[in-house]
Amino acid sequence: MLNDLKNELHNIVSGKSQIRTGTIIQTIACYLNDGEKTSKTSADEKHFKKQEAKKLEDYITEKNLWINNIDFSQYVSEGAEQKVYLKDSEHVLKLNDAIYYNSWKDYLYNLLLHNYFFSDTAYDLLGFTKNDEILYAVVQQNYVSITSNTDLKQVKEFLTLNGFENTRNNDYHNPELGIILEDLHDENVLTRNEILYFIDTVFYLTENFWKNINER
């Protein structure tokens, strides 16, 4: 069962299987793929990411993926990793500079994993923009109105039932799949009509994810 799921996730991040609003994300991730496995740490992280960003910007220009019509007056909030703007009554725009990741490819894998596990709040990658020389991905997401505060115990119970172990605070790890899921505090998981909505997730792939899925 877990092997089947792991195989499915491998196919998604490699672009072999389709996923909701994932086509452009998969296309860019494959373009950036240099054949190396991703990791959470890297000795030359900054140098690599700078080179990768240049390659990504060339692709954005070639494919006309620059977005220049964002209404910055519709500012809602921001965190360490992104800025949020209201697009209309049903959607928000999120500008993310991939600061939590050693590479843009890792960030794109995060989007794919989120869209797989939490399709009701899937990210739709619209394109990219630059502000003060910083490159941002522009993603659209359904707006979620809350009806009650989120009980983090329910978040923990939900994730535990799905194979994720609580490692510390609001961070989780699925050792069988080789996936880390972090930053699930009550502003990133909302509650509407007693249903949890994961709106901001931080996924990382560990070395175990890349191991042969048939190994035991």
PDB file of C-alpha atoms in Angstrom:
ATOM      1  CA  MET A   1       0.000   0.000   0.000  1.00  0.00           C
ATOM      2  CA  LEU A   2       2.722   2.464   1.005  1.00  0.00           C
ATOM      3  CA  ASN A   3       4.841   1.338  -1.932  1.00  0.00           C
ATOM      4  CA  ASP A   4       1.929   2.136  -4.246  1.00  0.00           C
ATOM      5  CA  LEU A   5       1.556   5.601  -2.706  1.00  0.00           C
ATOM      6  CA  LYS A   6       5.289   6.252  -2.840  1.00  0.00           C
ATOM      7  CA  ASN A   7       5.371   5.152  -6.465  1.00  0.00           C
ATOM      8  CA  GLU A   8       2.472   7.477  -7.251  1.00  0.00           C
ATOM      9  CA  LEU A   9       4.248  10.406  -5.585  1.00  0.00           C
ATOM     10  CA  HIS A  10       7.430   9.619  -7.531  1.00  0.00           C
ATOM     11  CA  ASN A  11       5.432   9.722 -10.754  1.00  0.00           C
ATOM     12  CA  ILE A  12       3.897  13.061  -9.793  1.00  0.00           C
ATOM     13  CA  VAL A  13       7.160  14.856  -8.967  1.00  0.00           C
ATOM     14  CA  SER A  14       8.769  13.417 -12.106  1.00  0.00           C
ATOM     15  CA  GLY A  15       5.871  14.543 -14.290  1.00  0.00           C
ATOM     16  CA  LYS A  16       4.827  11.028 -15.306  1.00  0.00           C
ATOM     17  CA  SER A  17       1.389  11.302 -13.655  1.00  0.00           C
ATOM     18  CA  GLN A  18      -0.999  14.226 -13.870  1.00  0.00           C
ATOM     19  CA  ILE A  19      -2.324  16.107 -10.872  1.00  0.00           C
ATOM     20  CA  ARG A  20      -4.829  18.920 -10.433  1.00  0.00           C
ATOM     21  CA  THR A  21      -3.368  22.301 -11.503  1.00  0.00           C
ATOM     22  CA  GLY A  22       0.021  20.611 -11.681  1.00  0.00           C
ATOM     23  CA  THR A  23       0.952  20.618 -15.368  1.00  0.00           C
ATOM     24  CA  ILE A  24       2.904  23.885 -15.466  1.00  0.00           C
ATOM     25  CA  ILE A  25       4.508  23.094 -12.097  1.00  0.00           C
ATOM     26  CA  GLN A  26       5.680  19.699 -13.353  1.00  0.00           C
ATOM     27  CA  THR A  27       6.922  21.187 -16.620  1.00  0.00           C
ATOM     28  CA  ILE A  28       9.101  23.769 -14.872  1.00  0.00           C
ATOM     29  CA  ALA A  29      10.353  21.269 -12.278  1.00  0.00           C
ATOM     30  CA  CYS A  30      11.440  18.920 -15.062  1.00  0.00           C
ATOM     31  CA  TYR A  31      13.134  21.824 -16.853  1.00  0.00           C
ATOM     32  CA  LEU A  32      15.111  22.661 -13.718  1.00  0.00           C
ATOM     33  CA  ASN A  33      15.914  19.044 -12.952  1.00  0.00           C
ATOM     34  CA  ASP A  34      19.661  18.552 -13.187  1.00  0.00           C
ATOM     35  CA  GLY A  35      19.479  14.858 -12.393  1.00  0.00           C
ATOM     36  CA  GLU A  36      20.460  15.330  -8.756  1.00  0.00           C
ATOM     37  CA  LYS A  37      18.266  14.413  -5.830  1.00  0.00           C
ATOM     38  CA  THR A  38      17.024  17.283  -3.722  1.00  0.00           C
ATOM     39  CA  SER A  39      17.956  17.690  -0.085  1.00  0.00           C
ATOM     40  CA  LYS A  40      17.241  20.083   2.722  1.00  0.00           C
ATOM     41  CA  THR A  41      20.890  21.062   3.152  1.00  0.00           C
ATOM     42  CA  SER A  42      23.631  21.875   0.664  1.00  0.00           C
ATOM     43  CA  ALA A  43      27.171  23.222   1.037  1.00  0.00           C
ATOM     44  CA  ASP A  44      26.814  25.503  -1.966  1.00  0.00           C
ATOM     45  CA  GLU A  45      23.121  26.242  -1.531  1.00  0.00           C
ATOM     46  CA  LYS A  46      23.247  29.975  -2.276  1.00  0.00           C
ATOM     47  CA  HIS A  47      25.453  29.608  -5.347  1.00  0.00           C
ATOM     48  CA  PHE A  48      23.323  26.812  -6.770  1.00  0.00           C
ATOM     49  CA  LYS A  49      20.046  28.627  -6.136  1.00  0.00           C
ATOM     50  CA  LYS A  50      21.362  31.798  -7.785  1.00  0.00           C
ATOM     51  CA  GLN A  51      22.333  29.857 -10.909  1.00  0.00           C
ATOM     52  CA  GLU A  52      19.020  28.021 -10.867  1.00  0.00           C
ATOM     53  CA  ALA A  53      17.088  31.300 -10.569  1.00  0.00           C
ATOM     54  CA  LYS A  54      18.875  32.644 -13.661  1.00  0.00           C
ATOM     55  CA  LYS A  55      17.932  29.500 -15.577  1.00  0.00           C
ATOM     56  CA  LEU A  56      14.353  29.819 -14.345  1.00  0.00           C
ATOM     57  CA  GLU A  57      14.128  33.479 -15.370  1.00  0.00           C
ATOM     58  CA  ASP A  58      15.295  32.599 -18.875  1.00  0.00           C
ATOM     59  CA  TYR A  59      12.504  30.028 -19.067  1.00  0.00           C
ATOM     60  CA  ILE A  60       9.933  32.506 -17.711  1.00  0.00           C
ATOM     61  CA  THR A  61      10.878  35.013 -20.397  1.00  0.00           C
ATOM     62  CA  GLU A  62      10.855  32.398 -23.156  1.00  0.00           C
ATOM     63  CA  LYS A  63       7.408  31.095 -22.151  1.00  0.00           C
ATOM     64  CA  ASN A  64       5.958  34.539 -21.356  1.00  0.00           C
ATOM     65  CA  LEU A  65       5.223  33.682 -17.733  1.00  0.00           C
ATOM     66  CA  TRP A  66       5.935  37.105 -16.235  1.00  0.00           C
ATOM     67  CA  ILE A  67       2.958  38.604 -14.370  1.00  0.00           C
ATOM     68  CA  ASN A  68       2.872  42.391 -14.162  1.00  0.00           C
ATOM     69  CA  ASN A  69      -0.744  43.157 -13.272  1.00  0.00           C
ATOM     70  CA  ILE A  70      -0.906  42.287  -9.566  1.00  0.00           C
ATOM     71  CA  ASP A  71      -3.036  44.729  -7.585  1.00  0.00           C
ATOM     72  CA  PHE A  72      -0.767  45.393  -4.613  1.00  0.00           C
ATOM     73  CA  SER A  73      -3.465  47.528  -2.980  1.00  0.00           C
ATOM     74  CA  GLN A  74      -5.290  44.274  -2.149  1.00  0.00           C
ATOM     75  CA  TYR A  75      -2.629  43.300   0.384  1.00  0.00           C
ATOM     76  CA  VAL A  76      -3.887  40.901   3.075  1.00  0.00           C
ATOM     77  CA  SER A  77      -0.906  39.626   5.052  1.00  0.00           C
ATOM     78  CA  GLU A  78       2.580  38.181   4.832  1.00  0.00           C
ATOM     79  CA  GLY A  79       4.891  35.738   6.538  1.00  0.00           C
ATOM     80  CA  ALA A  80       8.559  34.925   6.253  1.00  0.00           C
ATOM     81  CA  GLU A  81       8.060  33.083   2.980  1.00  0.00           C
ATOM     82  CA  GLN A  82       5.249  34.856   1.132  1.00  0.00           C
ATOM     83  CA  LYS A  83       2.948  37.836   0.653  1.00  0.00           C
ATOM     84  CA  VAL A  84      -0.815  37.389   0.291  1.00  0.00           C
ATOM     85  CA  TYR A  85      -3.191  39.513  -1.806  1.00  0.00           C
ATOM     86  CA  LEU A  86      -6.923  39.262  -2.376  1.00  0.00           C
ATOM     87  CA  LYS A  87      -7.690  38.554  -6.036  1.00  0.00           C
ATOM     88  CA  ASP A  88     -11.492  38.398  -5.841  1.00  0.00           C
ATOM     89  CA  SER A  89     -14.172  37.132  -3.467  1.00  0.00           C
ATOM     90  CA  GLU A  90     -13.167  33.512  -4.066  1.00  0.00           C
ATOM     91  CA  HIS A  91      -9.384  33.552  -4.553  1.00  0.00           C
ATOM     92  CA  VAL A  92      -6.148  34.883  -3.106  1.00  0.00           C
ATOM     93  CA  LEU A  93      -2.784  35.391  -4.763  1.00  0.00           C
ATOM     94  CA  LYS A  94       0.354  34.336  -2.931  1.00  0.00           C
ATOM     95  CA  LEU A  95       3.831  35.559  -3.849  1.00  0.00           C
ATOM     96  CA  ASN A  96       6.497  33.143  -2.642  1.00  0.00           C
ATOM     97  CA  ASP A  97      10.257  33.623  -3.026  1.00  0.00           C
ATOM     98  CA  ALA A  98      11.087  29.997  -2.071  1.00  0.00           C
ATOM     99  CA  ILE A  99      13.122  31.219   0.903  1.00  0.00           C
ATOM    100  CA  TYR A 100      12.338  28.023   2.832  1.00  0.00           C
ATOM    101  CA  TYR A 101      13.995  25.907   0.141  1.00  0.00           C
ATOM    102  CA  ASN A 102      17.521  25.325  -1.097  1.00  0.00           C
ATOM    103  CA  SER A 103      16.261  25.310  -4.670  1.00  0.00           C
ATOM    104  CA  TRP A 104      13.297  26.410  -6.739  1.00  0.00           C
ATOM    105  CA  LYS A 105      12.859  22.794  -7.747  1.00  0.00           C
ATOM    106  CA  ASP A 106      12.294  21.856  -4.105  1.00  0.00           C
ATOM    107  CA  TYR A 107       9.666  24.595  -3.856  1.00  0.00           C
ATOM    108  CA  LEU A 108       7.885  23.273  -6.943  1.00  0.00           C
ATOM    109  CA  TYR A 109       7.923  19.758  -5.490  1.00  0.00           C
ATOM    110  CA  ASN A 110       6.296  21.257  -2.396  1.00  0.00           C
ATOM    111  CA  LEU A 111       3.470  22.647  -4.537  1.00  0.00           C
ATOM    112  CA  LEU A 112       2.922  19.264  -6.179  1.00  0.00           C
ATOM    113  CA  LEU A 113       2.809  17.451  -2.846  1.00  0.00           C
ATOM    114  CA  HIS A 114       0.388  20.004  -1.433  1.00  0.00           C
ATOM    115  CA  ASN A 115      -1.897  19.637  -4.453  1.00  0.00           C
ATOM    116  CA  TYR A 116      -1.839  15.866  -4.063  1.00  0.00           C
ATOM    117  CA  PHE A 117      -2.564  15.714  -0.340  1.00  0.00           C
ATOM    118  CA  PHE A 118      -4.781  18.821  -0.064  1.00  0.00           C
ATOM    119  CA  SER A 119      -6.529  19.204  -3.410  1.00  0.00           C
ATOM    120  CA  ASP A 120      -9.329  21.328  -1.922  1.00  0.00           C
ATOM    121  CA  THR A 121      -6.794  24.131  -1.414  1.00  0.00           C
ATOM    122  CA  ALA A 122      -4.630  23.363  -4.453  1.00  0.00           C
ATOM    123  CA  TYR A 123      -2.082  25.917  -5.641  1.00  0.00           C
ATOM    124  CA  ASP A 124      -2.478  27.106  -9.232  1.00  0.00           C
ATOM    125  CA  LEU A 125       0.856  28.459 -10.486  1.00  0.00           C
ATOM    126  CA  LEU A 126      -0.015  31.472 -12.652  1.00  0.00           C
ATOM    127  CA  GLY A 127       3.512  32.685 -13.341  1.00  0.00           C
ATOM    128  CA  PHE A 128       6.271  34.759 -11.751  1.00  0.00           C
ATOM    129  CA  THR A 129       7.053  38.341 -10.860  1.00  0.00           C
ATOM    130  CA  LYS A 130       9.999  40.356  -9.519  1.00  0.00           C
ATOM    131  CA  ASN A 131      10.019  43.021  -6.840  1.00  0.00           C
ATOM    132  CA  ASP A 132      13.199  44.729  -5.591  1.00  0.00           C
ATOM    133  CA  GLU A 133      15.185  42.212  -7.668  1.00  0.00           C
ATOM    134  CA  ILE A 134      13.600  39.283  -5.786  1.00  0.00           C
ATOM    135  CA  LEU A 135      11.971  36.546  -7.858  1.00  0.00           C
ATOM    136  CA  TYR A 136       8.531  35.394  -6.691  1.00  0.00           C
ATOM    137  CA  ALA A 137       6.270  32.589  -7.825  1.00  0.00           C
ATOM    138  CA  VAL A 138       2.661  33.769  -8.149  1.00  0.00           C
ATOM    139  CA  VAL A 139       0.140  31.130  -7.112  1.00  0.00           C
ATOM    140  CA  GLN A 140      -3.623  31.334  -6.879  1.00  0.00           C
ATOM    141  CA  GLN A 141      -5.577  29.526  -4.180  1.00  0.00           C
ATOM    142  CA  ASN A 142      -9.212  29.303  -3.131  1.00  0.00           C
ATOM    143  CA  TYR A 143     -10.116  31.724  -0.365  1.00  0.00           C
ATOM    144  CA  VAL A 144     -11.147  29.933   2.834  1.00  0.00           C
ATOM    145  CA  SER A 145     -13.423  31.750   5.269  1.00  0.00           C
ATOM    146  CA  ILE A 146     -13.172  30.394   8.798  1.00  0.00           C
ATOM    147  CA  THR A 147     -16.077  29.545  11.102  1.00  0.00           C
ATOM    148  CA  SER A 148     -14.017  28.619  14.169  1.00  0.00           C
ATOM    149  CA  ASN A 149     -10.471  28.577  15.474  1.00  0.00           C
ATOM    150  CA  THR A 150      -8.386  25.556  14.554  1.00  0.00           C
ATOM    151  CA  ASP A 151      -7.751  22.959  17.242  1.00  0.00           C
ATOM    152  CA  LEU A 152      -4.162  21.808  16.713  1.00  0.00           C
ATOM    153  CA  LYS A 153      -4.966  18.550  18.498  1.00  0.00           C
ATOM    154  CA  GLN A 154      -7.326  17.731  15.630  1.00  0.00           C
ATOM    155  CA  VAL A 155      -4.580  18.554  13.147  1.00  0.00           C
ATOM    156  CA  LYS A 156      -2.262  16.154  14.964  1.00  0.00           C
ATOM    157  CA  GLU A 157      -4.910  13.417  15.063  1.00  0.00           C
ATOM    158  CA  PHE A 158      -5.628  13.818  11.344  1.00  0.00           C
ATOM    159  CA  LEU A 159      -1.969  13.642  10.355  1.00  0.00           C
ATOM    160  CA  THR A 160      -1.250  10.736  12.708  1.00  0.00           C
ATOM    161  CA  LEU A 161      -4.041   8.733  11.075  1.00  0.00           C
ATOM    162  CA  ASN A 162      -2.328   9.395   7.745  1.00  0.00           C
ATOM    163  CA  GLY A 163       1.101   8.170   8.820  1.00  0.00           C
ATOM    164  CA  PHE A 164       2.721  11.434   9.921  1.00  0.00           C
ATOM    165  CA  GLU A 165       4.542  11.586  13.251  1.00  0.00           C
ATOM    166  CA  ASN A 166       4.709  14.803  15.261  1.00  0.00           C
ATOM    167  CA  THR A 167       8.411  15.639  15.616  1.00  0.00           C
ATOM    168  CA  ARG A 168       8.193  18.995  17.387  1.00  0.00           C
ATOM    169  CA  ASN A 169       5.670  21.803  17.787  1.00  0.00           C
ATOM    170  CA  ASN A 170       3.777  21.954  14.463  1.00  0.00           C
ATOM    171  CA  ASP A 171       6.193  19.855  12.394  1.00  0.00           C
ATOM    172  CA  TYR A 172       5.600  16.309  11.145  1.00  0.00           C
ATOM    173  CA  HIS A 173       7.459  13.480   9.422  1.00  0.00           C
ATOM    174  CA  ASN A 174       6.296  10.426   7.500  1.00  0.00           C
ATOM    175  CA  PRO A 175       9.326   8.097   7.707  1.00  0.00           C
ATOM    176  CA  GLU A 176       7.824   5.475   5.400  1.00  0.00           C
ATOM    177  CA  LEU A 177       7.273   7.945   2.575  1.00  0.00           C
ATOM    178  CA  GLY A 178      10.331  10.062   3.339  1.00  0.00           C
ATOM    179  CA  ILE A 179       8.325  13.287   3.587  1.00  0.00           C
ATOM    180  CA  ILE A 180       8.610  16.127   6.108  1.00  0.00           C
ATOM    181  CA  LEU A 181       5.650  18.485   6.606  1.00  0.00           C
ATOM    182  CA  GLU A 182       6.255  21.620   8.663  1.00  0.00           C
ATOM    183  CA  ASP A 183       4.773  24.871   9.953  1.00  0.00           C
ATOM    184  CA  LEU A 184       1.213  23.647  10.527  1.00  0.00           C
ATOM    185  CA  HIS A 185       0.156  26.248  13.077  1.00  0.00           C
ATOM    186  CA  ASP A 186      -3.383  27.589  13.349  1.00  0.00           C
ATOM    187  CA  GLU A 187      -2.880  30.286  10.720  1.00  0.00           C
ATOM    188  CA  ASN A 188      -1.768  27.743   8.128  1.00  0.00           C
ATOM    189  CA  VAL A 189      -4.533  25.242   8.864  1.00  0.00           C
ATOM    190  CA  LEU A 190      -7.989  26.827   8.959  1.00  0.00           C
ATOM    191  CA  THR A 191     -11.333  25.434  10.070  1.00  0.00           C
ATOM    192  CA  ARG A 192     -14.605  25.937   8.217  1.00  0.00           C
ATOM    193  CA  ASN A 193     -17.733  24.063   9.259  1.00  0.00           C
ATOM    194  CA  GLU A 194     -15.610  21.668  11.356  1.00  0.00           C
ATOM    195  CA  ILE A 195     -13.459  20.715   8.348  1.00  0.00           C
ATOM    196  CA  LEU A 196      -9.697  21.354   8.302  1.00  0.00           C
ATOM    197  CA  TYR A 197      -8.267  23.287   5.359  1.00  0.00           C
ATOM    198  CA  PHE A 198      -4.491  23.206   4.922  1.00  0.00           C
ATOM    199  CA  ILE A 199      -3.763  26.495   3.161  1.00  0.00           C
ATOM    200  CA  ASP A 200      -0.005  26.889   3.715  1.00  0.00           C
ATOM    201  CA  THR A 201       2.210  23.832   3.900  1.00  0.00           C
ATOM    202  CA  VAL A 202       5.963  23.321   3.806  1.00  0.00           C
ATOM    203  CA  PHE A 203       6.882  19.915   2.382  1.00  0.00           C
ATOM    204  CA  TYR A 204      10.421  18.552   2.146  1.00  0.00           C
ATOM    205  CA  LEU A 205      11.568  15.332   0.501  1.00  0.00           C
ATOM    206  CA  THR A 206      14.178  13.336   2.422  1.00  0.00           C
ATOM    207  CA  GLU A 207      16.760  10.906   1.079  1.00  0.00           C
ATOM    208  CA  ASN A 208      14.400   8.065   1.951  1.00  0.00           C
ATOM    209  CA  PHE A 209      11.874   9.379  -0.563  1.00  0.00           C
ATOM    210  CA  TRP A 210      14.354   8.846  -3.386  1.00  0.00           C
ATOM    211  CA  LYS A 211      15.299   5.302  -2.419  1.00  0.00           C
ATOM    212  CA  ASN A 212      14.096   2.476  -4.605  1.00  0.00           C
ATOM    213  CA  ILE A 213      10.464   2.045  -3.643  1.00  0.00           C
ATOM    214  CA  ASN A 214      10.862  -1.721  -3.759  1.00  0.00           C
ATOM    215  CA  GLU A 215      13.595  -1.713  -1.115  1.00  0.00           C
ATOM    216  CA  ARG A 216      12.656  -2.899   2.356  1.00  0.00           C
TER     217      ARG A 216
END
